[in-house]
Tab-separated table of C-alpha atoms in Angstrom:
chain	number	residue	atom	x	y	z
A	28	MET	CA	-15.708	13.184	-5.510
A	29	ALA	CA	-16.548	11.524	-2.224
A	30	GLY	CA	-19.754	10.095	-3.676
A	31	GLY	CA	-17.895	8.807	-6.720
A	32	PHE	CA	-15.387	7.007	-4.540
A	33	PHE	CA	-18.088	5.207	-2.570
A	34	SER	CA	-20.203	4.351	-5.606
A	35	GLY	CA	-17.241	2.852	-7.468
A	36	MET	CA	-15.665	0.992	-4.584
A	37	ALA	CA	-17.915	-2.053	-4.787
A	38	ALA	CA	-16.400	-2.803	-8.219
A	39	HIS	CA	-12.807	-3.036	-6.900
A	40	SER	CA	-11.201	-6.409	-7.495
A	41	ALA	CA	-10.359	-8.654	-4.558
A	42	LEU	CA	-6.808	-8.324	-3.316
A	43	ILE	CA	-6.793	-10.695	-0.334
A	44	ASP	CA	-8.757	-13.934	-0.054
A	45	LEU	CA	-9.752	-14.720	3.528
A	46	ARG	CA	-11.539	-17.866	2.354
A	47	LYS	CA	-8.210	-19.656	2.562
A	48	THR	CA	-8.009	-21.186	6.011
A	49	ASP	CA	-4.422	-20.113	6.657
A	50	THR	CA	-4.935	-16.412	5.784
A	51	LYS	CA	-4.501	-13.951	8.642
A	52	ILE	CA	-4.750	-10.182	8.224
A	53	LEU	CA	-3.697	-7.371	10.553
A	54	VAL	CA	-5.286	-3.968	9.872
A	55	ILE	CA	-3.656	-0.956	11.470
A	56	SER	CA	-4.003	2.730	10.627
A	57	ASP	CA	-3.010	6.251	11.551
A	58	LEU	CA	0.633	5.824	12.477
A	59	HIS	CA	1.409	9.459	11.585
A	60	MET	CA	5.129	8.757	11.349
A	61	GLY	CA	7.041	12.004	11.609
A	62	CYS	CA	10.351	13.320	12.825
A	63	GLY	CA	11.488	15.648	15.564
A	64	LYS	CA	10.054	16.436	18.986
A	65	ARG	CA	6.401	16.437	17.901
A	66	ASP	CA	6.416	13.019	16.232
A	67	ASP	CA	3.018	11.456	17.002
A	68	LEU	CA	4.389	7.907	16.819
A	69	ALA	CA	7.353	8.499	19.143
A	70	ALA	CA	5.648	7.077	22.255
A	71	ASN	CA	4.598	3.804	20.577
A	72	GLY	CA	7.298	3.362	17.959
A	73	SER	CA	9.227	0.624	19.749
A	74	LEU	CA	5.986	-1.195	20.594
A	75	LEU	CA	4.869	-1.119	16.957
A	76	ILE	CA	8.205	-2.378	15.647
A	77	SER	CA	8.291	-5.209	18.180
A	78	MET	CA	4.741	-6.418	17.539
A	79	LEU	CA	5.315	-6.451	13.787
A	80	LYS	CA	8.747	-8.133	13.865
A	81	TYR	CA	8.211	-10.648	16.654
A	82	TYR	CA	4.501	-11.464	16.540
A	83	TYR	CA	2.795	-10.780	13.209
A	84	TYR	CA	5.640	-11.415	10.763
A	85	PRO	CA	6.711	-14.815	12.131
A	86	GLY	CA	3.025	-15.690	12.548
A	87	GLY	CA	2.467	-15.425	8.789
A	88	TRP	CA	0.101	-12.440	8.918
A	89	PHE	CA	-0.677	-10.081	6.055
A	90	LEU	CA	-0.139	-6.439	7.041
A	91	VAL	CA	-2.627	-3.801	5.881
A	92	LEU	CA	-1.568	-0.208	6.620
A	93	ASN	CA	-4.853	1.645	6.245
A	94	GLY	CA	-3.839	5.244	5.586
A	95	ASP	CA	-2.112	8.132	7.360
A	96	VAL	CA	1.009	6.052	7.853
A	97	GLU	CA	3.440	8.867	7.019
A	98	GLU	CA	2.697	12.365	8.340
A	99	LEU	CA	3.265	14.223	5.066
A	100	HIS	CA	1.229	17.206	6.182
A	101	ARG	CA	4.123	18.195	8.418
A	102	TYR	CA	7.233	16.456	7.096
A	103	SER	CA	8.766	15.264	3.845
A	104	PHE	CA	8.921	11.549	3.107
A	105	GLN	CA	12.720	11.695	3.032
A	106	LYS	CA	12.868	13.030	6.606
A	107	ILE	CA	10.370	10.451	7.836
A	108	GLU	CA	12.242	7.622	6.132
A	109	LYS	CA	15.469	8.760	7.788
A	110	GLN	CA	13.756	8.959	11.208
A	111	TRP	CA	12.207	5.462	11.106
A	112	PRO	CA	14.659	3.050	9.395
A	113	GLU	CA	13.875	0.140	11.729
A	114	LEU	CA	10.126	0.450	11.157
A	115	TYR	CA	10.612	0.486	7.391
A	116	ARG	CA	12.781	-2.623	7.745
A	117	ALA	CA	9.853	-4.257	9.525
A	118	PHE	CA	7.561	-3.258	6.636
A	119	ASP	CA	10.143	-4.685	4.229
A	120	LEU	CA	9.868	-8.109	5.857
A	121	PHE	CA	6.173	-8.302	4.912
A	122	ALA	CA	6.681	-6.691	1.496
A	123	ALA	CA	9.380	-9.202	0.532
A	124	GLU	CA	6.785	-11.978	0.857
A	125	ASN	CA	3.933	-10.015	-0.778
A	126	ARG	CA	2.196	-9.656	2.579
A	127	LEU	CA	2.067	-5.834	2.728
A	128	TYR	CA	-0.786	-3.631	1.474
A	129	LYS	CA	-0.907	0.131	1.897
A	130	THR	CA	-3.971	2.341	1.388
A	131	LEU	CA	-3.798	6.104	1.132
A	132	GLY	CA	-5.089	8.528	3.752
A	133	ASN	CA	-5.448	12.282	3.668
A	134	HIS	CA	-2.107	12.754	5.476
A	135	ASP	CA	-0.087	10.555	3.122
A	136	GLU	CA	-1.854	10.721	-0.253
A	137	ASP	CA	1.136	12.578	-1.758
A	138	LEU	CA	3.056	9.308	-1.673
A	139	VAL	CA	1.762	8.767	-5.211
A	140	PHE	CA	4.280	11.431	-6.285
A	141	GLU	CA	7.225	9.710	-4.563
A	142	LYS	CA	9.143	7.886	-7.298
A	143	ASN	CA	11.161	5.868	-4.793
A	144	TYR	CA	8.351	4.827	-2.478
A	145	PRO	CA	8.963	1.082	-2.034
A	146	TYR	CA	5.419	-0.276	-1.606
A	147	PRO	CA	2.336	-0.445	-3.854
A	148	LEU	CA	-0.440	2.011	-2.954
A	149	TYR	CA	-4.206	1.529	-3.082
A	150	HIS	CA	-7.276	3.670	-2.468
A	151	ALA	CA	-9.198	0.683	-1.093
A	152	LEU	CA	-8.863	-3.068	-0.606
A	153	ARG	CA	-11.474	-5.787	-0.953
A	154	ILE	CA	-11.262	-8.854	1.253
A	155	GLU	CA	-13.164	-11.940	0.099
A	156	THR	CA	-14.685	-14.076	2.858
A	157	THR	CA	-17.123	-16.987	2.930
A	158	GLN	CA	-19.773	-14.634	4.356
A	159	LEU	CA	-19.578	-10.978	3.271
A	160	PRO	CA	-17.118	-8.849	1.326
A	161	ILE	CA	-14.986	-6.551	3.473
A	162	PHE	CA	-13.809	-3.188	2.145
A	163	ILE	CA	-10.812	-1.530	3.765
A	164	TYR	CA	-10.306	2.177	3.113
A	165	HIS	CA	-9.085	5.092	5.197
A	166	GLY	CA	-12.401	6.956	5.439
A	167	HIS	CA	-11.420	10.536	4.606
A	168	GLN	CA	-12.928	10.106	1.140
A	169	SER	CA	-16.375	10.925	2.519
A	170	SER	CA	-15.290	14.479	3.372
A	171	LEU	CA	-15.321	17.187	0.718
A	172	VAL	CA	-12.816	19.134	2.828
A	173	TYR	CA	-10.167	16.424	2.449
A	174	SER	CA	-11.082	15.281	-1.055
A	175	LYS	CA	-10.990	18.823	-2.518
A	176	TYR	CA	-8.813	20.958	-0.253
A	177	ASN	CA	-6.242	18.571	1.187
A	178	ALA	CA	-3.367	20.406	-0.542
A	179	VAL	CA	-4.434	23.672	1.101
A	180	ILE	CA	-4.680	21.979	4.502
A	181	ARG	CA	-1.237	20.423	4.047
A	182	SER	CA	0.352	23.796	3.278
A	183	LEU	CA	-1.356	25.393	6.270
A	184	VAL	CA	-0.165	22.650	8.625
A	185	ARG	CA	3.404	22.379	7.325
A	186	TYR	CA	4.274	26.044	6.901
A	187	ILE	CA	2.141	27.808	9.517
A	188	LEU	CA	0.883	25.496	12.254
A	189	THR	CA	3.883	23.178	12.657
A	190	PRO	CA	6.568	25.908	12.997
A	191	PHE	CA	4.536	27.431	15.834
A	192	GLY	CA	3.917	24.095	17.549
A	193	ILE	CA	0.152	24.170	16.883
A	194	ARG	CA	-1.525	20.760	16.779
A	195	ASN	CA	-2.812	19.203	13.592
A	196	ILE	CA	-6.190	19.857	11.951
A	197	SER	CA	-7.909	16.480	12.161
A	198	ALA	CA	-11.322	14.863	12.155
A	199	ALA	CA	-10.064	12.826	15.115
A	200	ARG	CA	-10.265	15.948	17.294
A	201	ASN	CA	-13.681	17.050	16.079
A	202	PRO	CA	-16.632	14.927	17.313
A	203	ARG	CA	-18.999	16.165	14.596
A	204	ARG	CA	-16.549	15.272	11.819
A	205	ARG	CA	-15.999	11.842	13.353
A	206	PHE	CA	-19.723	11.094	13.347
A	207	PHE	CA	-20.049	12.304	9.745
A	208	VAL	CA	-17.211	10.087	8.493
A	209	GLU	CA	-18.530	7.085	10.392
A	210	LYS	CA	-22.087	7.670	9.210
A	211	GLN	CA	-21.007	7.764	5.560
A	212	ALA	CA	-19.091	4.507	5.899
A	213	TYR	CA	-21.989	2.932	7.806
A	214	ASN	CA	-24.453	3.909	5.058
A	215	PHE	CA	-22.151	2.526	2.353
A	216	SER	CA	-22.014	-0.832	4.141
A	217	MET	CA	-25.771	-0.938	4.663
A	218	GLU	CA	-26.499	-0.125	1.022
A	219	ASN	CA	-23.999	-2.662	-0.352
A	220	ASN	CA	-24.441	-5.474	2.194
A	221	CYS	CA	-20.788	-5.473	3.133
A	222	ILE	CA	-18.451	-4.693	6.019
A	223	SER	CA	-16.350	-1.542	6.070
A	224	ILE	CA	-13.069	-1.166	7.944
A	225	ILE	CA	-11.880	2.427	8.214
A	226	GLY	CA	-9.387	4.550	10.140
A	227	HIS	CA	-9.100	8.356	10.024
A	228	THR	CA	-11.142	9.187	13.149
A	229	HIS	CA	-8.692	7.465	15.543
A	230	ARG	CA	-11.732	5.994	17.327
A	231	ALA	CA	-11.831	2.205	17.497
A	232	LEU	CA	-15.200	0.745	16.473
A	233	PHE	CA	-16.312	-2.864	16.731
A	234	GLU	CA	-19.617	-3.909	15.164
A	235	SER	CA	-20.524	-0.216	14.712
A	236	LEU	CA	-20.057	0.465	18.428
A	237	SER	CA	-17.560	2.850	19.989
A	238	ARG	CA	-16.213	2.242	23.480
A	239	PHE	CA	-18.900	4.652	24.772
A	240	ASP	CA	-21.699	2.701	23.071
A	241	PHE	CA	-20.234	-0.651	24.119
A	242	ILE	CA	-20.138	0.342	27.799
A	243	LYS	CA	-23.809	1.337	27.730
A	244	PHE	CA	-24.782	-2.043	26.262
A	245	GLU	CA	-22.492	-3.860	28.710
A	246	ILE	CA	-24.050	-2.121	31.732
A	247	GLU	CA	-27.489	-3.061	30.426
A	248	ARG	CA	-26.435	-6.709	30.016
A	249	LEU	CA	-24.963	-6.883	33.525
A	250	CYS	CA	-28.093	-5.341	35.056
A	251	ARG	CA	-30.290	-7.860	33.224
A	252	ASP	CA	-28.227	-10.812	34.507
A	253	TYR	CA	-27.834	-9.435	38.045
A	254	PRO	CA	-31.065	-10.836	39.634
A	255	SER	CA	-30.152	-14.453	38.823
A	256	MET	CA	-26.585	-14.226	40.176
A	257	GLY	CA	-25.222	-15.668	43.402
A	258	SER	CA	-24.117	-13.382	46.226
A	259	GLN	CA	-20.402	-13.348	45.365
A	260	GLU	CA	-21.100	-12.849	41.676
A	261	LYS	CA	-23.451	-9.987	42.549
A	262	MET	CA	-20.653	-8.295	44.511
A	263	ARG	CA	-18.259	-8.602	41.552
A	264	THR	CA	-20.917	-7.347	39.159
A	265	ALA	CA	-21.719	-4.343	41.356
A	266	THR	CA	-18.022	-3.425	41.380
A	267	GLU	CA	-17.833	-3.861	37.595
A	268	VAL	CA	-20.905	-1.712	36.935
A	269	SER	CA	-19.547	1.008	39.226
A	270	ALA	CA	-16.230	1.001	37.347
A	271	LEU	CA	-17.982	1.065	33.973
A	272	ARG	CA	-20.110	4.025	35.063
A	273	THR	CA	-16.944	5.852	36.107
A	274	GLU	CA	-15.381	5.208	32.694
A	275	LEU	CA	-18.604	6.277	30.977
A	276	GLY	CA	-18.458	9.570	32.874
A	277	LYS	CA	-14.895	10.171	31.694
A	278	LEU	CA	-15.911	9.532	28.099
A	279	LYS	CA	-18.830	11.946	28.457
A	280	ARG	CA	-16.494	14.680	29.606
A	281	SER	CA	-14.235	14.108	26.610
A	282	GLU	CA	-17.060	14.702	24.122
A	283	ARG	CA	-19.619	17.453	23.676
A	284	ARG	CA	-22.963	16.536	25.207
A	285	ASN	CA	-24.963	17.438	22.118
A	286	VAL	CA	-22.713	15.253	19.950
A	287	LEU	CA	-23.146	12.284	22.263
A	288	ARG	CA	-26.875	12.391	21.597
A	289	GLN	CA	-26.120	11.509	17.979
A	290	SER	CA	-25.326	8.002	16.806
A	291	LEU	CA	-24.418	6.237	13.618
A	292	TYR	CA	-27.799	4.637	13.344
A	293	GLY	CA	-30.281	7.122	14.813
A	294	ASP	CA	-33.176	5.326	16.506
A	295	GLU	CA	-32.396	1.958	14.897
A	296	PHE	CA	-30.687	-1.029	16.497
A	297	PRO	CA	-26.984	-0.940	15.505
A	298	VAL	CA	-26.160	-3.113	12.512
A	299	PRO	CA	-22.617	-4.505	12.955
A	300	CYS	CA	-21.293	-3.490	9.533
A	301	LEU	CA	-18.675	-0.866	10.506
A	302	PHE	CA	-15.280	-1.379	12.132
A	303	ASN	CA	-12.419	1.033	12.835
A	304	SER	CA	-8.902	-0.046	13.701
A	305	GLY	CA	-8.354	2.994	15.916
A	306	SER	CA	-4.818	4.369	15.793
A	307	ALA	CA	-1.208	3.677	16.724
A	308	ILE	CA	-0.706	6.971	18.556
A	309	SER	CA	-2.812	6.607	21.689
A	310	ARG	CA	-0.960	7.544	24.867
A	311	ARG	CA	-1.539	4.084	26.332
A	312	GLY	CA	-1.050	1.732	23.418
A	313	ILE	CA	-2.121	0.634	19.948
A	314	ASN	CA	-5.487	-0.638	18.710
A	315	ALA	CA	-5.734	-2.834	15.622
A	316	LEU	CA	-8.078	-5.306	13.930
A	317	GLU	CA	-7.279	-8.947	13.208
A	318	LEU	CA	-9.043	-11.114	10.610
A	319	GLN	CA	-8.554	-14.886	10.720
A	320	ASP	CA	-10.528	-18.132	10.741
A	321	GLN	CA	-13.632	-16.298	9.454
A	322	SER	CA	-13.654	-14.074	12.531
A	323	ILE	CA	-12.718	-10.485	13.370
A	324	ALA	CA	-11.175	-9.164	16.577
A	325	LEU	CA	-10.337	-5.761	18.030
A	326	VAL	CA	-6.986	-6.091	19.781
A	327	TYR	CA	-5.048	-3.805	22.072
A	328	TRP	CA	-1.254	-3.707	22.415
A	329	PHE	CA	0.356	-1.942	25.360
A	330	THR	CA	3.435	-1.659	27.529
A	331	GLU	CA	3.152	-3.754	30.675
A	332	GLY	CA	2.132	-1.555	33.608
A	333	ASN	CA	0.912	1.239	31.337
A	334	GLU	CA	-2.327	-0.342	30.099
A	335	ARG	CA	-5.762	1.236	30.337
A	336	LYS	CA	-7.525	0.686	33.645
A	337	PHE	CA	-10.421	-1.289	32.160
A	338	VAL	CA	-7.969	-3.934	30.891
A	339	ARG	CA	-6.542	-4.488	34.379
A	340	ARG	CA	-10.043	-4.539	35.845
A	341	GLY	CA	-11.721	-6.797	33.299
A	342	ASN	CA	-11.395	-10.502	32.647
A	343	TYR	CA	-9.191	-10.025	29.607
A	344	ARG	CA	-6.645	-12.667	28.710
A	345	ILE	CA	-3.303	-10.874	28.472
A	346	GLU	CA	-0.586	-12.349	26.269
A	347	LYS	CA	3.009	-11.264	26.895
A	348	LEU	CA	5.301	-10.799	23.885
A	349	ARG	CA	8.331	-12.832	24.881
A	350	GLU	CA	11.483	-10.974	25.957
A	351	THR	CA	9.774	-7.576	25.661
A	352	PRO	CA	7.715	-5.380	28.029
A	353	TYR	CA	4.799	-5.481	25.550
A	354	CYS	CA	1.436	-7.245	25.850
A	355	ARG	CA	-1.562	-8.039	23.656
A	356	THR	CA	-5.192	-8.591	24.589
A	357	VAL	CA	-8.408	-9.141	22.629
A	358	LEU	CA	-11.056	-6.557	23.526
A	359	ASN	CA	-13.857	-7.884	21.280
A	360	GLN	CA	-14.184	-10.821	18.913
A	361	ASP	CA	-16.964	-12.329	16.772
A	362	ARG	CA	-17.405	-14.731	13.909
A	363	LEU	CA	-18.301	-13.332	10.498
A	364	ASP	CA	-21.275	-15.683	10.125
A	365	TYR	CA	-22.778	-14.225	13.319
A	366	ILE	CA	-22.178	-10.696	12.030
A	367	LYS	CA	-23.800	-11.619	8.715
A	368	ALA	CA	-26.838	-13.027	10.534
A	369	ARG	CA	-27.249	-9.862	12.582
A	370	MET	CA	-26.927	-7.731	9.453
A	371	GLU	CA	-29.600	-9.791	7.671
A	372	LEU	CA	-32.007	-9.656	10.606
A	373	CYS	CA	-31.445	-6.049	11.703
A	374	GLY	CA	-30.493	-4.340	8.464
A	375	THR	CA	-33.793	-4.562	6.628
């Protein structure tokens, strides 16, 4: 089933045309909207509502919700809808202007059985650009566990794990499963000369690099430039490298050492064909992807004073959302023509 999904996806018709100069697309995934004390979205709910209502909607953005929006493994849609009326009203703003697209994830695929679900549902989206096609899909389709046994997993979570307060079964908490999902999506993009945007693993990826991979490349770049720097710039760079090494150590401790030896691309140079929007349920904010002006950006939304340390330390331009405590910054950004060039040169 997983193989059939990937092999047939390239034939999907285009749903959004990024070739139009005024088209802007926000991709966000893994909201896991629930209800009750163990609602995964509770910490970032107000942030999400504010960024949608006061930044993206008035800015004319399309909204792509890339799977696992509702947490149907643990709760019914009716309970979730009752818990999050203001968020659904924000979705309605986009839907009323045909600017909302919703793909299915393994946690919300039962929405197809909801007769009163208000939004159209897709398994994948195709974005047309002037450079390369972009496919947006949740990513769980590569796993036989979720494609064949998702109903069993849902019953286990809802009726056994949730009543006892046991955390969800998820690829996001299993490093080996994360690498497998990412590898499948990476291979699909390489074979079809396209870009994939996924969710599911809750790990933000930009140009096929995780934060762990990016830090390693950034340290290497800083070390290469260090000899030609002036004395003050050398002092700043030394401080930056020290801070990056500290963050790298924290990331190492959060993963298994043997898993960290793996990568999406083995011994090859990374081809920038895979992106992941991360999730909306991080303790310190929300990651998302933005597509506009033939470029792609990984953005980070957070509550002022509660941002990740590397944002405060780095030279990131922070934009305050007016009359709220919320902020936005761009972590990485590149043009699609540059990404296409790197894929052509490194992907053969």
